[in-house]
JSON list of C-alpha atoms in Angstrom, two decimals:
[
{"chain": "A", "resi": 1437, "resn": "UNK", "atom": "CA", "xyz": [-129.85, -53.83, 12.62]},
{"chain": "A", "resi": 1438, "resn": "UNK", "atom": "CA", "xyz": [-129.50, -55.85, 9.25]},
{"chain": "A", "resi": 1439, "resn": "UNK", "atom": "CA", "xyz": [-127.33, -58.25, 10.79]},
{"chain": "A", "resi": 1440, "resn": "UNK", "atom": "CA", "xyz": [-129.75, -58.95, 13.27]},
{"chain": "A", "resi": 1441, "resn": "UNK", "atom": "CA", "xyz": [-132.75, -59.58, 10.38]},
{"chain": "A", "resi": 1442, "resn": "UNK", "atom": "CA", "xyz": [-130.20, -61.62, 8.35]},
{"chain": "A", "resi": 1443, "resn": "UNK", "atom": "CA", "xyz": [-129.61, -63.80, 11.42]},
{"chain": "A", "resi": 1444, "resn": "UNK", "atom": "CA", "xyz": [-133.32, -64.03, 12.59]},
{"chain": "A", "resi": 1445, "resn": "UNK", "atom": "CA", "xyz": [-134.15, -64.63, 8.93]},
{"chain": "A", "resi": 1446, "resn": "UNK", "atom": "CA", "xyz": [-131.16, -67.47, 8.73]},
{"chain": "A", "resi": 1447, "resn": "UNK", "atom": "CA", "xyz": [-132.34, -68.82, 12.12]},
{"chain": "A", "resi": 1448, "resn": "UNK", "atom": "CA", "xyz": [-135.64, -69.78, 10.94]},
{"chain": "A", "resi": 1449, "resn": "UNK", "atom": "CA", "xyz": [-134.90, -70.89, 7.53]},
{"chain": "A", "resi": 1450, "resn": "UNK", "atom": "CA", "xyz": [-132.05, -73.41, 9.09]},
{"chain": "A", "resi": 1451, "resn": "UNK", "atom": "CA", "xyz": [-134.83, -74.72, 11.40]},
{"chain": "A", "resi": 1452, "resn": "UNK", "atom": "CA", "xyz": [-136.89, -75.31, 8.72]},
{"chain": "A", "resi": 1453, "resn": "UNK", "atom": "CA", "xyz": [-134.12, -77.44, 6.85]},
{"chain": "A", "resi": 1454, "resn": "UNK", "atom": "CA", "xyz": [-133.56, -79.07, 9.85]},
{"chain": "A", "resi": 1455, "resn": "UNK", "atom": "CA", "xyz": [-137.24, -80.13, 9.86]},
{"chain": "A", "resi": 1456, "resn": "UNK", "atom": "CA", "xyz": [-136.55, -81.03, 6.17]},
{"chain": "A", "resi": 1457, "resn": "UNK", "atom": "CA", "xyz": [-137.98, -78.27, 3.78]},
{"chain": "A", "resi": 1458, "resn": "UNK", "atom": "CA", "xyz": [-135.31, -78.96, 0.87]},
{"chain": "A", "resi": 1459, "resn": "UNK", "atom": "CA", "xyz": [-136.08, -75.72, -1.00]},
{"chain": "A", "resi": 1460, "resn": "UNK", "atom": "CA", "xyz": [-135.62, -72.96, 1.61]},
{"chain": "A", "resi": 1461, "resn": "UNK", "atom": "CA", "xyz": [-132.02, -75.21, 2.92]},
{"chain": "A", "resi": 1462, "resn": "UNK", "atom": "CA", "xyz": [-131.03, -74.68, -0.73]},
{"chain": "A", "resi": 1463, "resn": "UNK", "atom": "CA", "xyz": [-131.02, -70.89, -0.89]},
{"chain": "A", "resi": 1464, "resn": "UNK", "atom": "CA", "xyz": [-130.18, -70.28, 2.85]},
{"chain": "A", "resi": 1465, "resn": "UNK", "atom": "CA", "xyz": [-126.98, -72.10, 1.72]},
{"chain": "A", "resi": 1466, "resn": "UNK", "atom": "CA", "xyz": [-126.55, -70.38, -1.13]},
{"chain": "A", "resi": 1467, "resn": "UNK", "atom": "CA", "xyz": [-126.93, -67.01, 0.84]},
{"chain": "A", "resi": 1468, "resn": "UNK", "atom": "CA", "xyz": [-124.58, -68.38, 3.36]},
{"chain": "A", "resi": 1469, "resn": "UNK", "atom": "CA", "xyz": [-122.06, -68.99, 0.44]},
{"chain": "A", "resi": 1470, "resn": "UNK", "atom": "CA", "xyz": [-122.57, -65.08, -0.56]},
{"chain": "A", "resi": 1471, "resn": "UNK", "atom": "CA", "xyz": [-121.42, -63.74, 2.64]},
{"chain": "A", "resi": 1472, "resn": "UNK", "atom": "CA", "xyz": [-118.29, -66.51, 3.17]},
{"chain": "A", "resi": 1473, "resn": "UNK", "atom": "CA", "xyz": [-117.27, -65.82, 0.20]},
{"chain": "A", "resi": 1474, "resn": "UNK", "atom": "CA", "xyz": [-117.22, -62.09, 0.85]},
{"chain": "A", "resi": 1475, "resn": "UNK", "atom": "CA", "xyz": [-115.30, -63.12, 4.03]},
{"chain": "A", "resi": 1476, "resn": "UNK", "atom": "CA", "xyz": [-112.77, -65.48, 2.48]},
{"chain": "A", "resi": 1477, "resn": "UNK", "atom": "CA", "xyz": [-111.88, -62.84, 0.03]},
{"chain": "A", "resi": 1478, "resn": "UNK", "atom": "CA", "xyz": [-111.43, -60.07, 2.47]},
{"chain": "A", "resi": 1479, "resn": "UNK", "atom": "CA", "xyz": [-108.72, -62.49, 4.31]},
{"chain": "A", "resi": 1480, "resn": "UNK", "atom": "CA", "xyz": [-107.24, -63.57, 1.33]},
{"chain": "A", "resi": 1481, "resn": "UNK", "atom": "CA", "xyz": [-106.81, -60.18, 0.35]},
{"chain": "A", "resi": 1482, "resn": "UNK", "atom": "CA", "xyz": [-105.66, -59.43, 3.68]},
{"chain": "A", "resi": 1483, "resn": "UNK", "atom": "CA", "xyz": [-102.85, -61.83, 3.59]},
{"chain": "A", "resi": 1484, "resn": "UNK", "atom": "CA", "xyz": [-102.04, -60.56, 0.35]},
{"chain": "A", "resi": 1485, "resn": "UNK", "atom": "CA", "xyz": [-102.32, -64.22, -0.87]},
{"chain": "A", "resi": 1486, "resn": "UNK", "atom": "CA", "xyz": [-104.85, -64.06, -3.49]},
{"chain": "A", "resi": 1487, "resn": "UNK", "atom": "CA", "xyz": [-108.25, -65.60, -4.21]},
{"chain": "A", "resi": 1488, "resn": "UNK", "atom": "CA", "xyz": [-107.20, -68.86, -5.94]},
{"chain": "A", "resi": 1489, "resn": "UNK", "atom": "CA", "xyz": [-108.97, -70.87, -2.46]},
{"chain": "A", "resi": 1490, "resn": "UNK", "atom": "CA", "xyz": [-111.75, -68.80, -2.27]},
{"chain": "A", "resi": 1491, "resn": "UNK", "atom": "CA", "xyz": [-113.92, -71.28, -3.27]},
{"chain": "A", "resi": 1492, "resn": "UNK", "atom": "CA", "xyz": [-112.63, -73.98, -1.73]},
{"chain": "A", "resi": 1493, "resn": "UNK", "atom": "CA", "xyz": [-113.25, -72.29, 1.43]},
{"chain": "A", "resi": 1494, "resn": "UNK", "atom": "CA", "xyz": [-116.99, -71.84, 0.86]},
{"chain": "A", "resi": 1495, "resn": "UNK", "atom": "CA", "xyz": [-117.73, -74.95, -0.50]},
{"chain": "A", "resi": 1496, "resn": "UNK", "atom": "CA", "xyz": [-115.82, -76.78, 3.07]},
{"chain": "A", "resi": 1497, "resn": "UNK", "atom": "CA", "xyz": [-117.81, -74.13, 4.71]},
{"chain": "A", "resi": 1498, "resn": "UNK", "atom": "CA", "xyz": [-120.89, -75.40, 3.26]},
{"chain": "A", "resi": 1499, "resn": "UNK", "atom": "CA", "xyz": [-119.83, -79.15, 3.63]},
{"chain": "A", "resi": 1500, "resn": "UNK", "atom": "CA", "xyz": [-119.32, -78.48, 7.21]},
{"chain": "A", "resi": 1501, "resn": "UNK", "atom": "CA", "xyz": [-122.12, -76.47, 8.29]},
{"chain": "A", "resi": 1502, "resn": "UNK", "atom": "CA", "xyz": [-124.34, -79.61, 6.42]},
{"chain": "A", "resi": 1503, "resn": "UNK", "atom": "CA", "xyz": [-122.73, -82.36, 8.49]},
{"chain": "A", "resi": 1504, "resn": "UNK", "atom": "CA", "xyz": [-122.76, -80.38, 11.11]},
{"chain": "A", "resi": 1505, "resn": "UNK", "atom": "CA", "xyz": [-126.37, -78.73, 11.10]},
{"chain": "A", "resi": 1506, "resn": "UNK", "atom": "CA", "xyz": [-127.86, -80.84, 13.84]},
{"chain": "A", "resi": 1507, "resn": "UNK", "atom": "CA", "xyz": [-125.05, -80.04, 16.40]},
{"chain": "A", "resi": 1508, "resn": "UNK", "atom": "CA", "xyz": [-126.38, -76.01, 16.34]},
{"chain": "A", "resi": 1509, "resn": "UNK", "atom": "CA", "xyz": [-127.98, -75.15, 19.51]},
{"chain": "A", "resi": 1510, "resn": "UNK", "atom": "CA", "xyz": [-131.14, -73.53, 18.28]},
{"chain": "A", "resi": 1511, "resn": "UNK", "atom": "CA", "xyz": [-131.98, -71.30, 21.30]},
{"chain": "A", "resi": 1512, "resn": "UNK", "atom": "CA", "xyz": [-128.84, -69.64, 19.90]},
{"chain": "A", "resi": 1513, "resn": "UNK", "atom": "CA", "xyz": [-127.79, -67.26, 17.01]},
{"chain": "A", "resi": 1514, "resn": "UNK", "atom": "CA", "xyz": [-127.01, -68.91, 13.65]},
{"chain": "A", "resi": 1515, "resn": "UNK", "atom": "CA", "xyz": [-124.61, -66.01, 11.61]},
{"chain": "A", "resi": 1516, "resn": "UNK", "atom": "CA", "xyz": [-121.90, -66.39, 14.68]},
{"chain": "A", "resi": 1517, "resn": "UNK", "atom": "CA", "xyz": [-121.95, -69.74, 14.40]},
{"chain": "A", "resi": 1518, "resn": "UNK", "atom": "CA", "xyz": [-121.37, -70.11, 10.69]},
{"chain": "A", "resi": 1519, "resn": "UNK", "atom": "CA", "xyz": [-118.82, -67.63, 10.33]},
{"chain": "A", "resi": 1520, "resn": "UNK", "atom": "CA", "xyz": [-116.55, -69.24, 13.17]},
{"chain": "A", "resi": 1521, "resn": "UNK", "atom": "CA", "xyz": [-116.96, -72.25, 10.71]},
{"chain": "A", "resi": 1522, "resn": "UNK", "atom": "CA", "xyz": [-115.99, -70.20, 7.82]},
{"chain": "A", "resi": 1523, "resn": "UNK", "atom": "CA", "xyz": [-113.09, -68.15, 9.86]},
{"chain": "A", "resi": 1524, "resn": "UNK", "atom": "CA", "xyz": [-111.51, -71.99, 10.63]},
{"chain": "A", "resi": 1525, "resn": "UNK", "atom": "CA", "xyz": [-111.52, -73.25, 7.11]},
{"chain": "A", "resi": 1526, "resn": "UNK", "atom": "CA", "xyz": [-110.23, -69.91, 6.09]},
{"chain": "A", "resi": 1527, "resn": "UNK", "atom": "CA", "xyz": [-107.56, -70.65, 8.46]},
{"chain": "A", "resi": 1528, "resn": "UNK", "atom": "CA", "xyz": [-106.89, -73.91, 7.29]},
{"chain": "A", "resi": 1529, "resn": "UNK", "atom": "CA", "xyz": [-107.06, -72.50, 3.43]},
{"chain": "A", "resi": 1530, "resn": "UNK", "atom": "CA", "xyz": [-103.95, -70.24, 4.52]},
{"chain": "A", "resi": 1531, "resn": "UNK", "atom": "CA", "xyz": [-102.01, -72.89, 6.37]},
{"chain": "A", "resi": 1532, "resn": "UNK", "atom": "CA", "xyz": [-102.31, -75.17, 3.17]},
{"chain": "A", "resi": 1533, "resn": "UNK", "atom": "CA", "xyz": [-101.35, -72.69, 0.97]},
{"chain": "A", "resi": 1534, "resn": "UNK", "atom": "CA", "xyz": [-97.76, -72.12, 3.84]},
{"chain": "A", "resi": 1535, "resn": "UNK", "atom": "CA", "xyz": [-99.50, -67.87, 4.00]},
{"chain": "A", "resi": 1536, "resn": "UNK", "atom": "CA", "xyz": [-96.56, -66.39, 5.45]},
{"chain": "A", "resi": 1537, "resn": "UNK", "atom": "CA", "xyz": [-96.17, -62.83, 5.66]},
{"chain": "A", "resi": 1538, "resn": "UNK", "atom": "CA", "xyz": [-92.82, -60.88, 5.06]},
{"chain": "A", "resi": 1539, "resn": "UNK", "atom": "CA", "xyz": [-91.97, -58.33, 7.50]},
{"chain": "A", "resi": 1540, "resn": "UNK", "atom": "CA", "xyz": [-87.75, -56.95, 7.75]},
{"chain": "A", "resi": 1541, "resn": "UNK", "atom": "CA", "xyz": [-86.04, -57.58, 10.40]},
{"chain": "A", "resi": 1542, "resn": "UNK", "atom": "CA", "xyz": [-84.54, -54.59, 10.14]},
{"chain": "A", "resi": 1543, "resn": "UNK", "atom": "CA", "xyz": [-87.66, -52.74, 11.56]},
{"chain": "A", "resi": 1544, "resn": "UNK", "atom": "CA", "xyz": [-87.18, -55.05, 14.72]},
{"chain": "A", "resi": 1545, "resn": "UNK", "atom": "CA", "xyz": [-83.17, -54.50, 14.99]},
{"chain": "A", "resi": 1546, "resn": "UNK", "atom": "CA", "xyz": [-82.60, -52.34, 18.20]},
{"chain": "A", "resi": 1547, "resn": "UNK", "atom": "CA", "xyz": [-85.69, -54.66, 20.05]},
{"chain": "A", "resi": 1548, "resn": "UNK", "atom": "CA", "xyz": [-84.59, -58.11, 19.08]},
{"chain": "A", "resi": 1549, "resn": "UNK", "atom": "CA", "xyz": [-82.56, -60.01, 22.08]},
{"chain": "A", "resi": 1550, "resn": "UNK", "atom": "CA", "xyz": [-79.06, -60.89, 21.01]},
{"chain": "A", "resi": 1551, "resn": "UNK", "atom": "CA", "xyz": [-78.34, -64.46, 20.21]},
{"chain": "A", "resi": 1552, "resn": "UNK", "atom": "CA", "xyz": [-77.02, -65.78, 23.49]},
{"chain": "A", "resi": 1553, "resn": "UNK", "atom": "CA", "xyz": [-73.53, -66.99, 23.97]},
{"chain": "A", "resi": 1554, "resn": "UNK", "atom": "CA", "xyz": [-73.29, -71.10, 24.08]},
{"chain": "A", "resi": 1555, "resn": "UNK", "atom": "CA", "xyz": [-72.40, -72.41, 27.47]},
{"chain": "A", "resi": 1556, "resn": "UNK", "atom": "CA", "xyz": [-68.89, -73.13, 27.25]},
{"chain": "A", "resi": 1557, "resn": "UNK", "atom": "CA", "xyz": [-69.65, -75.94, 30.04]},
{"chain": "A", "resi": 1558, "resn": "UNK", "atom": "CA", "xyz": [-72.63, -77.59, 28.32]},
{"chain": "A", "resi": 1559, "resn": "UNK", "atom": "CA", "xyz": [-71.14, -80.13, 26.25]},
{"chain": "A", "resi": 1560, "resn": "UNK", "atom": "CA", "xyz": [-68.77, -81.00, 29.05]},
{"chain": "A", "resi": 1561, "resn": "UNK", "atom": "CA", "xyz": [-70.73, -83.44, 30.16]},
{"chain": "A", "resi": 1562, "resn": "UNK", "atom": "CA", "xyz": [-71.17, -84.98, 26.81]},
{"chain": "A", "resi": 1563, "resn": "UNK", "atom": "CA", "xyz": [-67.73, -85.25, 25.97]},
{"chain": "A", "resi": 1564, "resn": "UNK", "atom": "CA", "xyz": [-66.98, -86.69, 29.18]},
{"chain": "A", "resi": 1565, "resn": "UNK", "atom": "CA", "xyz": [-70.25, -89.32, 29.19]},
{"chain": "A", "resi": 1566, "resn": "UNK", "atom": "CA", "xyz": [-68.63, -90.35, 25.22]},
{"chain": "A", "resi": 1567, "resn": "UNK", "atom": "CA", "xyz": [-65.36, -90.77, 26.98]},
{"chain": "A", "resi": 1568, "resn": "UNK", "atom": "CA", "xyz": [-66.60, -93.53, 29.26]},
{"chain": "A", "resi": 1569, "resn": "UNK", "atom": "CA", "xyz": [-67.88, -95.55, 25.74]},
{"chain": "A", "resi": 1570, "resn": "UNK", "atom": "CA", "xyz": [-65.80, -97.84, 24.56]},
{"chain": "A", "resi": 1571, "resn": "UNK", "atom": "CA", "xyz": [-63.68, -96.62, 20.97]},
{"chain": "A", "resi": 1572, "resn": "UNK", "atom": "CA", "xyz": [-65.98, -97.53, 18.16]},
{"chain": "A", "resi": 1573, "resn": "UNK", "atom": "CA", "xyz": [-69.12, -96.10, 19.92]},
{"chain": "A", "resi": 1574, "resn": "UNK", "atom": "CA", "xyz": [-67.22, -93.41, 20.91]},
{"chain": "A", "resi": 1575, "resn": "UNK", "atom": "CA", "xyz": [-66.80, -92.44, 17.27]},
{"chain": "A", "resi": 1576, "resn": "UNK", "atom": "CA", "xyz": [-70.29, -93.73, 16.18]},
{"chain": "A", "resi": 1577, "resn": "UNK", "atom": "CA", "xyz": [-71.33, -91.10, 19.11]},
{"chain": "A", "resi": 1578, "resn": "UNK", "atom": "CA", "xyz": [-69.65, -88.30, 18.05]},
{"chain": "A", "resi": 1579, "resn": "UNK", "atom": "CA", "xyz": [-69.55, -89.05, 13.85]},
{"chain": "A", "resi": 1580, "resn": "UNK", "atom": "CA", "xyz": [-73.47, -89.00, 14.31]},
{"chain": "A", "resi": 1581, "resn": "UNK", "atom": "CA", "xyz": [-74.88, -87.17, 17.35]},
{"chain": "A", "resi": 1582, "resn": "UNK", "atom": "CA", "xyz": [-71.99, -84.61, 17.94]},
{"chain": "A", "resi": 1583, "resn": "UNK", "atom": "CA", "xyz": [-70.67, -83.85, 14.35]},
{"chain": "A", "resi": 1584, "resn": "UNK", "atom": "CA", "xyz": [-74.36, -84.47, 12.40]},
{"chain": "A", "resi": 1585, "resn": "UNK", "atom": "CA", "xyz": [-72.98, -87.23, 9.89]},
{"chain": "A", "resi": 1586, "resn": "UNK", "atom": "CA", "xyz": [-75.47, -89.45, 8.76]},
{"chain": "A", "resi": 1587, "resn": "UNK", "atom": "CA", "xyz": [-75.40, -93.51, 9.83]},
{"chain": "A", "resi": 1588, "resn": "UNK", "atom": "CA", "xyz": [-74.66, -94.56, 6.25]},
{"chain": "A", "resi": 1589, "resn": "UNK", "atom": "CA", "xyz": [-71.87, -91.99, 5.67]},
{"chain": "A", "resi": 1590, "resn": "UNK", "atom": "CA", "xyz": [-70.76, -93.49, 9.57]},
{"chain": "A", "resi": 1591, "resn": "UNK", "atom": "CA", "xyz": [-71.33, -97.06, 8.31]},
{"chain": "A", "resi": 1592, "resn": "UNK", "atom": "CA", "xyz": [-69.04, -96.59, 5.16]},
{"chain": "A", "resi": 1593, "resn": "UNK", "atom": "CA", "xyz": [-66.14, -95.07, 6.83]},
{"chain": "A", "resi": 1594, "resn": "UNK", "atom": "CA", "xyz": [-66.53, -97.29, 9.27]},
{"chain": "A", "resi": 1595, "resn": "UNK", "atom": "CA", "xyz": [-66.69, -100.84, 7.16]},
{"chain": "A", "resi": 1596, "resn": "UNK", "atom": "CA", "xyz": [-70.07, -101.65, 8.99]},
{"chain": "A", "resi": 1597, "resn": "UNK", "atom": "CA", "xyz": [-73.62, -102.21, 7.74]},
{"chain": "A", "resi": 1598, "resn": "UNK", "atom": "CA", "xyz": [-75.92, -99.49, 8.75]},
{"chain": "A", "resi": 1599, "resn": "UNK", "atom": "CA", "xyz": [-77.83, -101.57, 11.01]},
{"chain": "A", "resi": 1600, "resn": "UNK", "atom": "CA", "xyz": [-74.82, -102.13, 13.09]},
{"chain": "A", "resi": 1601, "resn": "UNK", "atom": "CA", "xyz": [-74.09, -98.95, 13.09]},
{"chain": "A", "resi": 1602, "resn": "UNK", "atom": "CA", "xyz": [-77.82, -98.02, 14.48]},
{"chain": "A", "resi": 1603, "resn": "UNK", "atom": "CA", "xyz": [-77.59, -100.76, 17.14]},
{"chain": "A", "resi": 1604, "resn": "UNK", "atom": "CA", "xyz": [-74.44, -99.53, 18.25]},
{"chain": "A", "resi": 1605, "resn": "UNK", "atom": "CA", "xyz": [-75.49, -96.29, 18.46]},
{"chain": "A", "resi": 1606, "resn": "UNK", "atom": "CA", "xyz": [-78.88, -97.48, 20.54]},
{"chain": "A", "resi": 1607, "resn": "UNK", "atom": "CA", "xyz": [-76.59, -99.23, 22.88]},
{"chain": "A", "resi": 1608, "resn": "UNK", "atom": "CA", "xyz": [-73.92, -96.32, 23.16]},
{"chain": "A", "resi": 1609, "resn": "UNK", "atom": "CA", "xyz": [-76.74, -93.75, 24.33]},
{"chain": "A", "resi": 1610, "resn": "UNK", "atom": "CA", "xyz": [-78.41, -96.19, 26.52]},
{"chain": "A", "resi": 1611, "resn": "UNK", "atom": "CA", "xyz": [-74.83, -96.39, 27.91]},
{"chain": "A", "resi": 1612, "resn": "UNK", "atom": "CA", "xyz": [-74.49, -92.91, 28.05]},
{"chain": "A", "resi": 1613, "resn": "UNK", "atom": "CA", "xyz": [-77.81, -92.34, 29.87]},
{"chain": "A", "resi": 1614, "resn": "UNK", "atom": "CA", "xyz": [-77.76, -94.60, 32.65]},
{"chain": "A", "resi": 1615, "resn": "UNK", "atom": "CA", "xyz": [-74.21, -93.31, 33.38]},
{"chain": "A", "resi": 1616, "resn": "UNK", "atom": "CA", "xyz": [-75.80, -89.79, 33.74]},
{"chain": "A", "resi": 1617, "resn": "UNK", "atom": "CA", "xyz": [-78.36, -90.99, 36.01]},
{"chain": "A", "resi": 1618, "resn": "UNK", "atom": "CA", "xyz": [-75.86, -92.54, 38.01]},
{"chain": "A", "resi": 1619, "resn": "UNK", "atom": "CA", "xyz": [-73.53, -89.79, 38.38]},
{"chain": "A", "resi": 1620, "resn": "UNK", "atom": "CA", "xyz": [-76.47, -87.26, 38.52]},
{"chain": "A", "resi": 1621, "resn": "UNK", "atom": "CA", "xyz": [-78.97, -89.48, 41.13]}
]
């Protein structure tokens, strides 16, 4: 029942700023700053991250439901509407601020799916695609793509410049891959 007269009350008083009265806008956003900051905290808190954002949240909240006033549909509620735009930047807050939450694998032990064997066959076809290159992109091939050096560690071993090194590469894969598509086609 309160909910309902905040919203009716919040309804009217936004139409009103939308028609331009300055002074009722002012402390219908200052209400609407009480209650996301209520909900910001209760996620924070939630998340077990803290409050440090909290106000960051509701003055983005704020910011957005300003530039954004003229797209609400005023046939409809106004409370949903602002706290889906509070909930995002809440969201947003958390993703910032990397919220992750900690839970033990060890809780999950006897339900978790077993790391799958690798294919013994799937780089067949890679080793036998690098055969096919020519010696020095067969090395650039495997040094890089195969073994995960990096193209100046390649380049120095090799006695090349890096850019020769990347062009060689570019052309050994484009080798590579239209031999797949022929022998696959």
């Amino acid at each position: 029942m309160a909910e309902t007269v905040i919203d009716e009350d919040w309804a009217v008083r936004m139409r009103a700023a939308i028609a331009g009265d300055e002074a009722v806008y002012r402390k219908l956003l200052a209400e609407i700053a009480r209650q996301v900051r209520g909900m910001a905290r209760g996620a924070f808190s939630r998340a077990r991250i803290g409050d440090a954002d909290v106000e960051d949240v509701v003055q983005e909240t704020l910011l957005a439901l300003h530039v954004k006033r003229h797209t609400w549909n005023q046939e409809m509620r106004l409370a949903p509407w602002v706290a889906a735009i509070a909930r995002y930047k809440i969201i947003d807050a958390m993703r910032r601020r990397g919220a992750l939450r900690y839970t033990p694998i060890d809780d999950f032990e006897d339900i978790l799916a077993a790391p799958e064997a690798s294919d013994p066959h799937a780089r067949g076809d890679a080793d036998r695609l690098v055969a096919a290159l020519p010696p020095r992109q067969q090395d650039i091939v495997r040094s890089i793509s195969l073994e995960g050096q990096s193209i100046a560690a390649t380049a120095t071993r090799l006695s090349m410049s890096e850019g020769a090194v990347r062009v060689a590469l570019h052309r050994a894969l484009k080798a590579m891959a239209d031999a797949w598509r022929k022998g696959n086609a």
